[in-house]
Short mmCIF file of C-alpha atoms in Angstrom, two decimals:
data_model
loop_
_atom_site.label_atom_id
_atom_site.label_comp_id
_atom_site.label_asym_id
_atom_site.label_seq_id
_atom_site.Cartn_x
_atom_site.Cartn_y
_atom_site.Cartn_z
CA UNK J 1 -19.85 -14.01 -9.57
CA UNK J 2 -17.45 -13.24 -6.74
CA UNK J 3 -13.84 -12.98 -7.85
CA UNK J 4 -11.49 -15.55 -6.35
CA UNK J 5 -9.60 -13.11 -4.11
CA UNK J 6 -11.88 -10.08 -3.70
CA UNK J 7 -10.06 -6.98 -2.50
CA UNK J 8 -11.30 -5.81 0.90
CA UNK J 9 -9.15 -2.71 0.93
CA UNK J 10 -10.07 0.48 -0.84
CA UNK J 11 -8.90 0.76 -4.42
CA UNK J 12 -7.18 3.96 -5.60
CA UNK J 13 -9.58 6.82 -6.27
CA UNK J 14 -7.52 9.95 -6.73
CA UNK J 15 -4.14 8.87 -7.94
CA UNK J 16 -2.53 12.07 -6.78
CA UNK J 17 -3.75 11.62 -3.18
CA UNK J 18 -2.48 8.08 -2.96
CA UNK J 19 0.89 9.18 -4.34
CA UNK J 20 1.14 12.00 -1.87
CA UNK J 21 0.27 9.64 1.02
CA UNK J 22 2.89 7.15 -0.16
CA UNK J 23 5.41 10.02 -0.21
CA UNK J 24 4.38 11.01 3.34
CA UNK J 25 5.12 7.44 4.43
CA UNK J 26 8.64 7.81 2.96
CA UNK J 27 9.07 11.06 4.93
CA UNK J 28 7.96 9.41 8.21
CA UNK J 29 10.53 6.61 7.81
CA UNK J 30 13.28 8.97 6.61
CA UNK J 31 12.82 11.26 9.65
CA UNK J 32 13.47 8.38 12.06
CA UNK J 33 16.94 8.69 13.36
CA UNK J 34 18.18 10.11 10.12
CA UNK J 35 21.79 10.64 11.12
CA UNK J 36 23.78 13.73 12.17
CA UNK J 37 21.97 16.77 10.90
CA UNK J 38 22.34 20.39 11.76
CA UNK J 39 19.37 22.04 13.44
CA UNK J 40 19.32 24.47 10.51
CA UNK J 41 19.01 21.65 7.94
CA UNK J 42 16.17 19.98 9.89
CA UNK J 43 14.43 23.36 10.34
CA UNK J 44 14.48 23.69 6.56
CA UNK J 45 12.85 20.24 6.30
CA UNK J 46 10.27 21.38 8.87
CA UNK J 47 9.58 24.52 6.81
CA UNK J 48 9.09 22.48 3.63
CA UNK J 49 6.71 20.05 5.39
CA UNK J 50 4.78 22.90 7.06
CA UNK J 51 4.43 24.55 3.68
CA UNK J 52 2.77 21.35 2.31
CA UNK J 53 0.50 21.16 5.38
CA UNK J 54 -0.36 24.89 5.06
CA UNK J 55 -1.29 24.46 1.41
CA UNK J 56 -3.46 21.38 2.10
CA UNK J 57 -5.19 22.95 5.08
CA UNK J 58 -5.82 26.25 3.31
CA UNK J 59 -7.93 24.50 0.67
CA UNK J 60 -9.53 21.88 2.90
CA UNK J 61 -13.12 21.89 4.14
CA UNK J 62 -13.65 22.06 7.91
CA UNK J 63 -12.90 18.88 9.85
CA UNK J 64 -16.63 18.36 10.53
CA UNK J 65 -17.36 18.35 6.79
CA UNK J 66 -14.42 16.07 6.07
CA UNK J 67 -15.74 13.63 8.69
CA UNK J 68 -19.20 13.62 7.10
CA UNK J 69 -17.80 13.17 3.63
CA UNK J 70 -15.37 10.38 4.52
CA UNK J 71 -18.24 8.22 5.79
CA UNK J 72 -20.57 8.90 2.89
CA UNK J 73 -21.17 5.77 0.85
CA UNK J 74 -17.83 4.21 1.69
CA UNK J 75 -17.99 0.48 1.64
CA UNK J 76 -14.32 0.10 2.52
CA UNK J 77 -12.77 3.02 4.32
CA UNK J 78 -10.02 4.99 2.63
CA UNK J 79 -9.00 6.71 5.85
CA UNK J 80 -8.39 4.02 8.51
CA UNK J 81 -4.93 3.72 10.11
CA UNK J 82 -4.34 0.13 8.99
CA UNK J 83 -5.39 -0.24 5.34
CA UNK J 84 -6.31 3.31 4.34
CA UNK J 85 -4.67 4.61 1.17
CA UNK J 86 -5.35 8.15 2.44
CA UNK J 87 -3.86 7.58 5.86
CA UNK J 88 -0.05 7.80 6.04
CA UNK J 89 -0.10 6.03 9.44
CA UNK J 90 -1.30 2.86 7.66
CA UNK J 91 1.55 0.57 6.47
CA UNK J 92 -0.83 -0.11 4.50
CA UNK J 93 -2.12 -3.66 4.90
CA UNK J 94 -3.96 -4.99 1.81
CA UNK J 95 -6.69 -7.44 2.79
CA UNK J 96 -8.59 -9.83 0.57
CA UNK J 97 -11.36 -12.38 1.09
CA UNK J 98 -10.72 -16.09 0.88
CA UNK J 99 -13.15 -18.71 -0.42
CA UNK J 100 -13.51 -20.27 3.08
CA UNK J 101 -15.00 -17.02 4.44
CA UNK J 102 -11.82 -15.87 6.15
CA UNK J 103 -9.66 -12.96 5.07
CA UNK J 104 -5.92 -12.49 4.61
CA UNK J 105 -3.39 -9.79 3.93
CA UNK J 106 0.35 -9.43 3.58
CA UNK J 107 2.47 -6.56 4.86
CA UNK J 108 6.08 -5.65 5.53
CA UNK J 109 6.65 -3.25 8.44
CA UNK J 110 9.61 -0.87 8.63
CA UNK J 111 11.32 1.15 11.35
CA UNK J 112 8.37 3.36 12.32
CA UNK J 113 6.54 0.24 13.61
CA UNK J 114 9.39 -0.95 15.84
CA UNK J 115 8.93 -1.96 19.46
CA UNK J 116 11.79 -4.11 20.82
CA UNK J 117 15.06 -3.80 18.88
CA UNK J 118 14.49 -5.11 15.37
CA UNK J 119 10.94 -6.32 16.03
CA UNK J 120 7.41 -5.02 15.57
CA UNK J 121 5.80 -3.14 18.46
CA UNK J 122 3.33 -5.40 20.29
CA UNK J 123 0.75 -2.63 20.13
CA UNK J 124 1.15 -2.35 16.34
CA UNK J 125 0.36 -6.09 16.04
CA UNK J 126 -2.72 -5.44 18.19
CA UNK J 127 -3.74 -2.57 15.89
CA UNK J 128 -3.35 -4.76 12.76
CA UNK J 129 -5.30 -7.63 14.33
CA UNK J 130 -8.13 -5.54 15.75
CA UNK J 131 -8.66 -4.03 12.32
CA UNK J 132 -8.40 -7.36 10.50
CA UNK J 133 -10.88 -9.01 12.84
CA UNK J 134 -13.28 -6.13 12.18
CA UNK J 135 -12.94 -6.52 8.40
CA UNK J 136 -13.31 -10.33 8.76
CA UNK J 137 -16.69 -9.69 10.40
CA UNK J 138 -17.78 -7.38 7.56
CA UNK J 139 -16.72 -10.05 5.08
CA UNK J 140 -18.51 -12.90 6.91
CA UNK J 141 -21.76 -11.15 7.80
CA UNK J 142 -22.73 -9.30 10.97
CA UNK J 143 -20.11 -6.88 12.24
CA UNK J 144 -19.76 -4.35 15.04
CA UNK J 145 -17.63 -2.72 17.69
CA UNK J 146 -14.81 -4.43 19.59
CA UNK J 147 -15.92 -5.28 23.16
CA UNK J 148 -12.96 -7.42 24.17
CA UNK J 149 -9.70 -8.33 22.44
CA UNK J 150 -7.06 -10.75 23.68
CA UNK J 151 -3.66 -10.91 22.04
CA UNK J 152 -1.13 -13.71 22.62
CA UNK J 153 2.43 -13.05 21.61
CA UNK J 154 4.10 -16.37 20.80
CA UNK J 155 7.40 -15.03 19.47
CA UNK J 156 8.80 -11.68 18.37
CA UNK J 157 7.37 -10.37 15.09
CA UNK J 158 10.19 -9.39 12.72
CA UNK J 159 10.49 -6.01 11.00
CA UNK J 160 11.41 -5.92 7.28
CA UNK J 161 9.91 -9.39 6.62
CA UNK J 162 6.72 -10.42 4.93
CA UNK J 163 3.96 -10.92 7.53
CA UNK J 164 0.69 -12.67 6.82
CA UNK J 165 -2.32 -11.38 8.75
CA UNK J 166 -5.53 -13.43 8.82
CA UNK J 167 -9.00 -13.05 10.35
CA UNK J 168 -12.00 -15.35 10.60
CA UNK J 169 -15.42 -14.98 12.16
CA UNK J 170 -16.05 -18.11 14.27
CA UNK J 171 -19.53 -17.59 15.72
CA UNK J 172 -22.52 -15.27 15.94
CA UNK J 173 -24.78 -15.63 19.00
CA UNK J 174 -27.41 -12.90 19.05
CA UNK J 175 -25.42 -9.67 19.02
CA UNK J 176 -22.20 -11.37 20.18
CA UNK J 177 -19.69 -12.03 17.45
CA UNK J 178 -16.53 -14.03 18.06
CA UNK J 179 -13.61 -13.65 15.71
CA UNK J 180 -10.06 -14.89 15.62
CA UNK J 181 -6.91 -13.96 13.76
CA UNK J 182 -3.17 -14.44 13.50
CA UNK J 183 0.01 -12.81 12.32
CA UNK J 184 2.53 -15.25 10.83
CA UNK J 185 6.15 -14.87 9.77
CA UNK J 186 8.05 -17.51 7.87
CA UNK J 187 5.10 -19.85 8.16
CA UNK J 188 4.91 -19.67 11.97
CA UNK J 189 2.23 -17.91 14.01
CA UNK J 190 3.87 -15.07 15.96
CA UNK J 191 0.76 -13.36 17.38
CA UNK J 192 -2.80 -14.67 17.73
CA UNK J 193 -5.95 -12.81 18.66
CA UNK J 194 -9.44 -13.53 19.88
CA UNK J 195 -12.08 -10.85 19.80
CA UNK J 196 -15.60 -10.39 21.06
CA UNK J 197 -17.54 -7.89 19.00
CA UNK J 198 -21.01 -6.50 19.57
CA UNK J 199 -23.29 -6.08 16.57
CA UNK J 200 -23.83 -2.37 16.86
CA UNK J 201 -22.89 0.51 14.59
CA UNK J 202 -22.27 4.08 15.66
CA UNK J 203 -24.19 6.66 13.62
CA UNK J 204 -22.25 8.20 10.77
CA UNK J 205 -21.60 11.92 11.14
CA UNK J 206 -23.90 14.06 9.06
CA UNK M 1 15.56 13.51 44.89
CA UNK M 2 13.02 12.41 42.30
CA UNK M 3 10.98 15.24 40.81
CA UNK M 4 7.27 15.06 41.60
CA UNK M 5 6.20 14.22 38.04
CA UNK M 6 9.27 12.78 36.32
CA UNK M 7 9.01 12.75 32.53
CA UNK M 8 9.02 9.25 31.09
CA UNK M 9 9.01 10.41 27.50
CA UNK M 10 12.11 11.48 25.70
CA UNK M 11 12.93 15.16 25.94
CA UNK M 12 13.80 17.14 22.81
CA UNK M 13 17.37 16.56 21.58
CA UNK M 14 17.63 18.12 18.17
CA UNK M 15 15.05 20.83 17.95
CA UNK M 16 15.08 20.75 14.21
CA UNK M 17 14.21 17.04 14.09
CA UNK M 18 11.34 17.41 16.51
CA UNK M 19 10.01 20.37 14.49
CA UNK M 20 10.21 18.41 11.26
CA UNK M 21 8.38 15.47 12.84
CA UNK M 22 5.66 17.76 14.18
CA UNK M 23 5.31 19.18 10.65
CA UNK M 24 5.05 15.64 9.26
CA UNK M 25 2.19 14.98 11.69
CA UNK M 26 0.39 18.03 10.26
CA UNK M 27 0.91 16.66 6.73
CA UNK M 28 -0.54 13.23 7.71
CA UNK M 29 -3.69 14.86 9.11
CA UNK M 30 -4.01 17.32 6.24
CA UNK M 31 -3.79 14.55 3.62
CA UNK M 32 -6.80 12.75 5.11
CA UNK M 33 -9.81 13.44 2.98
CA UNK M 34 -8.59 16.90 2.16
CA UNK M 35 -11.42 17.90 -0.14
CA UNK M 36 -11.72 18.09 -3.92
CA UNK M 37 -8.28 18.33 -5.44
CA UNK M 38 -7.05 17.87 -8.94
CA UNK M 39 -4.72 14.94 -9.53
CA UNK M 40 -2.17 17.49 -10.76
CA UNK M 41 -2.30 19.44 -7.48
CA UNK M 42 -1.88 16.30 -5.40
CA UNK M 43 0.95 15.10 -7.65
CA UNK M 44 2.72 18.35 -6.87
CA UNK M 45 2.27 17.68 -3.16
CA UNK M 46 3.64 14.17 -3.76
CA UNK M 47 6.66 15.64 -5.57
CA UNK M 48 7.37 18.05 -2.70
CA UNK M 49 7.10 15.27 -0.09
CA UNK M 50 9.24 12.92 -2.16
CA UNK M 51 11.87 15.67 -2.46
CA UNK M 52 12.04 15.90 1.36
CA UNK M 53 12.28 12.11 1.64
CA UNK M 54 14.97 12.03 -1.10
CA UNK M 55 17.03 14.66 0.70
CA UNK M 56 16.75 12.89 4.08
CA UNK M 57 17.52 9.47 2.63
CA UNK M 58 20.45 10.76 0.60
CA UNK M 59 22.26 11.93 3.74
CA UNK M 60 21.14 9.12 6.05
CA UNK M 61 23.25 6.19 7.24
CA UNK M 62 22.15 2.69 6.20
CA UNK M 63 19.10 1.35 8.08
CA UNK M 64 21.33 -1.17 9.98
CA UNK M 65 23.48 1.66 11.34
CA UNK M 66 20.43 3.74 12.28
CA UNK M 67 19.01 0.74 14.15
CA UNK M 68 22.25 0.30 16.11
CA UNK M 69 22.50 3.99 16.88
CA UNK M 70 18.87 4.42 17.99
CA UNK M 71 19.32 1.79 20.71
CA UNK M 72 22.68 3.09 21.95
CA UNK M 73 22.36 4.42 25.49
CA UNK M 74 18.72 5.42 25.14
CA UNK M 75 16.87 5.28 28.44
CA UNK M 76 13.62 6.42 26.88
CA UNK M 77 13.24 5.74 23.22
CA UNK M 78 12.90 8.67 20.83
CA UNK M 79 11.68 6.46 17.99
CA UNK M 80 8.67 4.46 19.26
CA UNK M 81 5.26 4.84 17.57
CA UNK M 82 3.45 6.02 20.73
CA UNK M 83 5.64 8.59 22.52
CA UNK M 84 8.61 9.06 20.17
CA UNK M 85 9.38 12.67 19.23
CA UNK M 86 11.19 11.31 16.14
CA UNK M 87 8.28 9.13 15.02
CA UNK M 88 5.50 10.95 13.14
CA UNK M 89 3.16 7.96 13.72
CA UNK M 90 3.18 8.81 17.46
CA UNK M 91 0.40 11.23 18.51
CA UNK M 92 2.68 11.67 20.70
CA UNK M 93 1.64 10.57 24.17
CA UNK M 94 3.65 12.24 26.99
CA UNK M 95 3.99 9.96 29.98
CA UNK M 96 5.13 10.82 33.47
CA UNK M 97 5.66 8.88 36.69
CA UNK M 98 3.35 9.32 39.68
CA UNK M 99 4.36 9.07 43.33
CA UNK M 100 2.33 5.89 43.84
CA UNK M 101 4.49 4.02 41.29
CA UNK M 102 1.99 4.22 38.45
CA UNK M 103 2.34 6.35 35.33
CA UNK M 104 0.04 8.67 33.44
CA UNK M 105 -0.18 10.61 30.23
CA UNK M 106 -2.61 12.85 28.41
CA UNK M 107 -3.24 12.90 24.68
CA UNK M 108 -5.75 14.23 22.17
CA UNK M 109 -6.20 12.07 19.06
CA UNK M 110 -7.21 13.49 15.70
CA UNK M 111 -8.62 12.10 12.45
CA UNK M 112 -5.74 9.80 11.54
CA UNK M 113 -6.54 7.69 14.63
CA UNK M 114 -10.21 7.21 13.80
CA UNK M 115 -11.97 3.83 13.86
CA UNK M 116 -15.77 4.10 14.07
CA UNK M 117 -17.21 7.45 12.94
CA UNK M 118 -15.92 10.15 15.29
CA UNK M 119 -14.21 7.71 17.66
CA UNK M 120 -10.73 6.35 18.21
CA UNK M 121 -9.82 3.06 16.48
CA UNK M 122 -9.92 0.15 18.97
CA UNK M 123 -6.51 -0.97 17.74
CA UNK M 124 -5.07 2.50 18.41
CA UNK M 125 -6.29 2.26 22.02
CA UNK M 126 -4.57 -1.16 22.19
CA UNK M 127 -1.35 0.37 20.83
CA UNK M 128 -1.40 3.19 23.43
CA UNK M 129 -2.14 0.78 26.27
CA UNK M 130 0.42 -1.85 25.30
CA UNK M 131 3.07 0.85 25.22
CA UNK M 132 1.92 2.49 28.45
CA UNK M 133 1.94 -0.86 30.29
CA UNK M 134 5.49 -1.46 29.05
CA UNK M 135 6.66 1.95 30.29
CA UNK M 136 4.83 1.37 33.61
CA UNK M 137 6.96 -1.75 34.03
CA UNK M 138 10.15 0.15 33.34
CA UNK M 139 9.09 2.78 35.86
CA UNK M 140 8.14 0.23 38.56
CA UNK M 141 11.04 -2.18 38.25
CA UNK M 142 11.39 -5.33 36.15
CA UNK M 143 10.12 -5.04 32.60
CA UNK M 144 10.00 -7.19 29.53
CA UNK M 145 8.11 -8.34 26.45
CA UNK M 146 4.30 -8.57 26.14
CA UNK M 147 3.16 -12.19 26.34
CA UNK M 148 -0.59 -11.60 26.62
CA UNK M 149 -2.70 -8.46 26.47
CA UNK M 150 -6.47 -8.22 27.06
CA UNK M 151 -8.39 -5.05 26.19
CA UNK M 152 -11.92 -4.36 27.33
CA UNK M 153 -13.81 -1.63 25.52
CA UNK M 154 -16.39 -0.14 27.89
CA UNK M 155 -17.58 2.72 25.72
CA UNK M 156 -16.42 4.47 22.55
CA UNK M 157 -13.26 6.57 22.94
CA UNK M 158 -13.81 10.08 21.56
CA UNK M 159 -11.55 11.80 19.04
CA UNK M 160 -10.59 15.47 19.61
CA UNK M 161 -10.96 15.19 23.39
CA UNK M 162 -8.40 14.94 26.15
CA UNK M 163 -7.74 11.28 27.01
CA UNK M 164 -5.89 10.16 30.15
CA UNK M 165 -3.86 7.00 29.79
CA UNK M 166 -2.58 5.22 32.89
CA UNK M 167 -0.46 2.17 33.63
CA UNK M 168 0.48 0.36 36.83
CA UNK M 169 2.53 -2.75 37.55
CA UNK M 170 0.48 -4.96 39.88
CA UNK M 171 2.68 -7.97 40.53
CA UNK M 172 5.99 -9.67 39.77
CA UNK M 173 6.18 -13.42 40.16
CA UNK M 174 9.52 -14.78 39.00
CA UNK M 175 9.74 -13.66 35.37
CA UNK M 176 5.98 -13.04 35.09
CA UNK M 177 4.92 -9.42 35.37
CA UNK M 178 1.31 -8.35 35.55
CA UNK M 179 0.34 -4.81 34.62
CA UNK M 180 -2.93 -2.96 34.17
CA UNK M 181 -3.95 0.29 32.55
CA UNK M 182 -6.85 2.42 31.43
CA UNK M 183 -7.87 5.10 29.01
CA UNK M 184 -10.33 7.63 30.41
CA UNK M 185 -12.36 10.39 28.80
CA UNK M 186 -14.30 12.97 30.80
CA UNK M 187 -13.48 11.12 34.03
CA UNK M 188 -14.87 7.75 32.86
CA UNK M 189 -12.85 4.68 31.93
CA UNK M 190 -13.45 3.93 28.24
CA UNK M 191 -10.88 1.13 27.73
CA UNK M 192 -9.09 -1.03 30.29
CA UNK M 193 -6.16 -3.40 29.75
CA UNK M 194 -4.47 -6.27 31.55
CA UNK M 195 -1.11 -7.48 30.40
CA UNK M 196 1.19 -10.36 31.19
CA UNK M 197 4.81 -9.53 30.46
CA UNK M 198 7.83 -11.79 30.60
CA UNK M 199 11.05 -10.36 32.08
CA UNK M 200 13.25 -10.82 29.03
CA UNK M 201 15.00 -8.32 26.78
CA UNK M 202 15.93 -8.82 23.17
CA UNK M 203 19.55 -8.01 22.36
CA UNK M 204 20.15 -4.52 21.02
CA UNK M 205 21.43 -4.43 17.45
CA UNK M 206 25.18 -3.83 17.17
#
């Protein structure tokens, strides 16, 4: 039996990794316009971050192997830049399926995602919606690659407030899939999206 | 006299900050599917990253003050998620003006920007293009907020290869601004964009 709100985002696998990624997200936000610092102080921060990167890289497989491994048997990706618990670029957005076949997630975006003063970057909204429409397709049935995506910006999308992101597959006609989605803040739609997807998958690296 | 290829991306201000942000970008990439690690090892990485975030946050002004300061007298933003040298989410893309009034930039995207296996996330292409169209407006004359953005994905956009991103304002009709742009790889257009912008600025925080 399907649970009432099935999670469509990857669940934690290696607690340490998810913790480290969450800490990296804190670093990203803290580096943004962090006040008057001496160059020496910031160089020390750079050294400490480079030391972490050095350590991780030293023990990591080659990029080619990591690419193969990250696509092996993953139902829901852990590495994507929107929902991925392993990707510090991801806010992350947590998506779940709804009983009507659509999907939904809630997210609060901070300073790194800013476009106009105090508001979310229009391109970040596009990133969230493209991804959500793709996951909505997976959830509903046939899925594929984005062929065309249209975003309409109805009003500015606030930072630091709870945003609801939705996606719903509306039709499948041969290999053409049409999908819509919205971002809402305070109960009002701030951005809406329409996407045309083509039912086609790229081969996984191996 | 205007230089032949004027930089439209912020130039370094505090070398230490830019170094620390570059180091944070290395950490983001290195955390992605970094191989078999013990939870203890990754918890140590988390501790080291949290210590950097703690230090930065401890000495940082309140978010409200940082928001006011980051918009004070900035011609080109240092904090945006596409070109900003202070924003570790940004690849970063370096844009410059061309003599014909359009703008151009070159970027190579790594694993954190992945969508389909081995290719750039469609939403990341949308983010780059929305931003580039906005900067193209600034460079050409009147600029404003995105009202509508349409992306067409002609072929997959490769990771780890040099991508050329362009933007050009095509018309201004009252407050309506129309702008186009492309992403090319190996001399072929992989994504194209058309945007409608409204000549309107949100007030800067103060």
